Amino acid sequence: MGTKGRAIVGIDVDNLLDMLNKALADEWLAYYQYWVGAKVAKGPMRGDVVTELMEHATEELGHAELLADRIIQLGGTPLHKPEDWYKMTNCGYEVPEDPYVEVLLEQNIKGEQCAIDVYQQLTELTKDADPVTYEIVLSILTDEITHEEDLQALVEDIELMKERK
Ligand code: FE
Ligand code: FE
Ligand code: MG
């Protein structure tokens, strides 16, 4: 922890750390949901869907990395135990029991929409009070917005393909 770096934060740091750890829980669950979804996916445009899901998995892991580093900088501890992911998550985990591509995509769209809300709240909270965290959560928010759009574009393409048959 940098003591001066923590002291300049203009909001309750412990509350911020709690919110960052909750977002970290979301990112790990999102990572696994994408990763395992890419393994089991079946249906039209499987190749394109798998490529997108794997890309997003990698990006969610990158978000976890950014959050964990900032948590440590602020004197916090990133969640230690996978069981804490379920206890702390905002957005939960959608079990990919049905491997059909459109079902997986809808589950992941739901997750992205939740993530957009979470990072929108974090950007509002940190905007003036903590510009360093703000920059991190803004970059993650931008990624989540791209993720939602990518997934919705795939659903649209699958629907168009079905209509034109
Ligand atoms: Fe993410
Ligand atoms: Fe995402
Ligand atoms: Mg993408």
Short mmCIF file of N, CA, C and O in Angstrom, two decimals, residues 57-106:
data_model
loop_
_atom_site.label_atom_id
_atom_site.label_comp_id
_atom_site.label_asym_id
_atom_site.label_seq_id
_atom_site.Cartn_x
_atom_site.Cartn_y
_atom_site.Cartn_z
N ALA A 57 -13.53 -14.02 -22.27
CA ALA A 57 -12.95 -14.66 -21.07
C ALA A 57 -11.60 -14.02 -20.74
O ALA A 57 -11.35 -13.61 -19.60
N THR A 58 -10.75 -13.90 -21.76
CA THR A 58 -9.42 -13.30 -21.55
C THR A 58 -9.54 -11.88 -21.04
O THR A 58 -8.79 -11.45 -20.15
N GLU A 59 -10.50 -11.13 -21.58
CA GLU A 59 -10.65 -9.73 -21.17
C GLU A 59 -11.19 -9.63 -19.74
O GLU A 59 -10.78 -8.73 -18.98
N GLU A 60 -12.08 -10.54 -19.35
CA GLU A 60 -12.58 -10.51 -17.96
C GLU A 60 -11.43 -10.81 -16.98
O GLU A 60 -11.34 -10.19 -15.91
N LEU A 61 -10.56 -11.72 -17.37
CA LEU A 61 -9.39 -12.01 -16.53
C LEU A 61 -8.50 -10.77 -16.42
O LEU A 61 -7.97 -10.47 -15.34
N GLY A 62 -8.37 -10.03 -17.51
CA GLY A 62 -7.63 -8.76 -17.48
C GLY A 62 -8.27 -7.76 -16.53
O GLY A 62 -7.56 -7.03 -15.81
N HIS A 63 -9.60 -7.74 -16.47
CA HIS A 63 -10.29 -6.85 -15.54
C HIS A 63 -9.99 -7.26 -14.10
O HIS A 63 -9.78 -6.39 -13.24
N ALA A 64 -10.00 -8.56 -13.86
CA ALA A 64 -9.68 -9.07 -12.50
C ALA A 64 -8.29 -8.59 -12.09
O ALA A 64 -8.06 -8.17 -10.95
N GLU A 65 -7.37 -8.65 -13.01
CA GLU A 65 -5.99 -8.23 -12.77
C GLU A 65 -5.93 -6.74 -12.40
O GLU A 65 -5.28 -6.35 -11.42
N LEU A 66 -6.62 -5.90 -13.17
CA LEU A 66 -6.63 -4.45 -12.90
C LEU A 66 -7.22 -4.16 -11.52
O LEU A 66 -6.70 -3.33 -10.77
N LEU A 67 -8.32 -4.85 -11.20
CA LEU A 67 -8.99 -4.62 -9.91
C LEU A 67 -8.10 -5.07 -8.76
O LEU A 67 -7.96 -4.36 -7.75
N ALA A 68 -7.51 -6.25 -8.89
CA ALA A 68 -6.67 -6.79 -7.80
C ALA A 68 -5.48 -5.87 -7.55
O ALA A 68 -5.13 -5.59 -6.39
N ASP A 69 -4.87 -5.36 -8.61
CA ASP A 69 -3.72 -4.47 -8.43
C ASP A 69 -4.13 -3.17 -7.72
O ASP A 69 -3.41 -2.68 -6.86
N ARG A 70 -5.29 -2.64 -8.08
CA ARG A 70 -5.74 -1.40 -7.45
C ARG A 70 -6.14 -1.66 -5.99
O ARG A 70 -5.88 -0.81 -5.12
N ILE A 71 -6.76 -2.80 -5.72
CA ILE A 71 -7.11 -3.16 -4.34
C ILE A 71 -5.85 -3.19 -3.47
O ILE A 71 -5.82 -2.63 -2.36
N ILE A 72 -4.79 -3.79 -3.98
CA ILE A 72 -3.53 -3.87 -3.22
C ILE A 72 -2.92 -2.48 -3.04
O ILE A 72 -2.48 -2.12 -1.93
N GLN A 73 -2.95 -1.67 -4.08
CA GLN A 73 -2.44 -0.29 -3.98
C GLN A 73 -3.14 0.48 -2.87
O GLN A 73 -2.53 1.31 -2.20
N LEU A 74 -4.43 0.22 -2.71
CA LEU A 74 -5.22 0.96 -1.71
C LEU A 74 -5.14 0.33 -0.32
O LEU A 74 -5.84 0.74 0.60
N GLY A 75 -4.32 -0.69 -0.16
CA GLY A 75 -4.14 -1.31 1.15
C GLY A 75 -5.14 -2.40 1.45
O GLY A 75 -5.25 -2.84 2.60
N GLY A 76 -5.87 -2.86 0.45
CA GLY A 76 -6.83 -3.94 0.66
C GLY A 76 -6.24 -5.28 0.29
O GLY A 76 -5.06 -5.39 -0.06
N THR A 77 -7.07 -6.30 0.39
CA THR A 77 -6.67 -7.66 0.02
C THR A 77 -7.66 -8.19 -1.00
O THR A 77 -8.86 -8.24 -0.73
N PRO A 78 -7.17 -8.61 -2.18
CA PRO A 78 -8.08 -9.24 -3.13
C PRO A 78 -8.67 -10.51 -2.52
O PRO A 78 -7.98 -11.21 -1.77
N LEU A 79 -9.92 -10.81 -2.83
CA LEU A 79 -10.59 -11.99 -2.29
C LEU A 79 -9.67 -13.21 -2.37
O LEU A 79 -9.09 -13.49 -3.40
N HIS A 80 -9.59 -13.94 -1.25
CA HIS A 80 -8.66 -15.07 -1.14
C HIS A 80 -9.22 -16.37 -1.67
O HIS A 80 -8.47 -17.25 -2.08
N LYS A 81 -10.54 -16.53 -1.51
CA LYS A 81 -11.12 -17.86 -1.70
C LYS A 81 -12.20 -17.85 -2.77
O LYS A 81 -13.08 -16.98 -2.75
N PRO A 82 -12.18 -18.85 -3.66
CA PRO A 82 -13.26 -18.94 -4.65
C PRO A 82 -14.66 -18.92 -4.03
O PRO A 82 -15.58 -18.38 -4.63
N GLU A 83 -14.83 -19.47 -2.83
CA GLU A 83 -16.18 -19.46 -2.23
C GLU A 83 -16.66 -18.03 -1.98
O GLU A 83 -17.86 -17.76 -1.96
N ASP A 84 -15.70 -17.09 -1.83
CA ASP A 84 -16.07 -15.68 -1.64
C ASP A 84 -16.65 -15.08 -2.92
O ASP A 84 -17.36 -14.07 -2.86
N TRP A 85 -16.32 -15.66 -4.08
CA TRP A 85 -16.87 -15.11 -5.32
C TRP A 85 -18.40 -15.17 -5.27
O TRP A 85 -19.08 -14.22 -5.64
N TYR A 86 -18.93 -16.29 -4.82
CA TYR A 86 -20.39 -16.45 -4.73
C TYR A 86 -20.98 -15.56 -3.65
O TYR A 86 -22.08 -15.04 -3.79
N LYS A 87 -20.23 -15.38 -2.56
CA LYS A 87 -20.75 -14.56 -1.46
C LYS A 87 -20.76 -13.08 -1.82
O LYS A 87 -21.61 -12.33 -1.37
N MET A 88 -19.79 -12.65 -2.62
CA MET A 88 -19.58 -11.21 -2.86
C MET A 88 -20.16 -10.71 -4.18
O MET A 88 -20.26 -9.51 -4.39
N THR A 89 -20.49 -11.62 -5.08
CA THR A 89 -20.86 -11.19 -6.43
C THR A 89 -22.09 -10.28 -6.48
O THR A 89 -23.05 -10.45 -5.73
N ASN A 90 -22.04 -9.31 -7.40
CA ASN A 90 -23.22 -8.50 -7.72
C ASN A 90 -24.07 -9.19 -8.79
O ASN A 90 -25.28 -9.10 -8.79
N CYS A 91 -23.39 -9.80 -9.74
CA CYS A 91 -24.04 -10.24 -10.99
C CYS A 91 -24.29 -11.74 -11.05
O CYS A 91 -24.96 -12.21 -11.97
N GLY A 92 -23.75 -12.49 -10.11
CA GLY A 92 -24.02 -13.92 -10.03
C GLY A 92 -23.36 -14.72 -11.14
O GLY A 92 -22.45 -14.24 -11.83
N TYR A 93 -23.85 -15.94 -11.29
CA TYR A 93 -23.28 -16.86 -12.27
C TYR A 93 -24.42 -17.62 -12.92
O TYR A 93 -25.25 -18.21 -12.24
N GLU A 94 -24.46 -17.57 -14.25
CA GLU A 94 -25.50 -18.29 -14.99
C GLU A 94 -24.90 -19.62 -15.42
O GLU A 94 -23.96 -19.64 -16.24
N VAL A 95 -25.43 -20.70 -14.90
CA VAL A 95 -24.89 -22.03 -15.19
C VAL A 95 -25.20 -22.39 -16.66
O VAL A 95 -26.36 -22.38 -17.06
N PRO A 96 -24.16 -22.70 -17.46
CA PRO A 96 -24.42 -23.00 -18.88
C PRO A 96 -24.89 -24.44 -19.08
O PRO A 96 -24.27 -25.22 -19.80
N GLU A 97 -26.02 -24.77 -18.45
CA GLU A 97 -26.55 -26.14 -18.52
C GLU A 97 -27.04 -26.48 -19.92
O GLU A 97 -26.94 -27.61 -20.36
N ASP A 98 -27.61 -25.46 -20.59
CA ASP A 98 -28.06 -25.64 -21.97
C ASP A 98 -26.97 -25.06 -22.87
O ASP A 98 -26.75 -23.84 -22.87
N PRO A 99 -26.29 -25.91 -23.65
CA PRO A 99 -25.12 -25.42 -24.41
C PRO A 99 -25.46 -24.74 -25.74
O PRO A 99 -24.56 -24.34 -26.47
N TYR A 100 -26.77 -24.59 -26.04
CA TYR A 100 -27.16 -23.97 -27.31
C TYR A 100 -26.65 -22.52 -27.36
O TYR A 100 -26.84 -21.76 -26.39
N VAL A 101 -26.03 -22.16 -28.47
CA VAL A 101 -25.35 -20.86 -28.57
C VAL A 101 -26.22 -19.66 -28.15
O VAL A 101 -25.73 -18.77 -27.44
N GLU A 102 -27.47 -19.64 -28.57
CA GLU A 102 -28.29 -18.47 -28.25
C GLU A 102 -28.61 -18.39 -26.76
O GLU A 102 -28.73 -17.28 -26.22
N VAL A 103 -28.72 -19.53 -26.12
CA VAL A 103 -28.95 -19.53 -24.66
C VAL A 103 -27.71 -18.99 -23.95
O VAL A 103 -27.80 -18.12 -23.07
N LEU A 104 -26.55 -19.48 -24.35
CA LEU A 104 -25.30 -19.00 -23.74
C LEU A 104 -25.13 -17.50 -23.97
O LEU A 104 -24.77 -16.76 -23.05
N LEU A 105 -25.41 -17.05 -25.18
CA LEU A 105 -25.25 -15.62 -25.49
C LEU A 105 -26.19 -14.78 -24.62
O LEU A 105 -25.77 -13.77 -24.06
N GLU A 106 -27.44 -15.22 -24.48
CA GLU A 106 -28.38 -14.46 -23.65
C GLU A 106 -27.92 -14.42 -22.19
O GLU A 106 -28.04 -13.39 -21.52
#
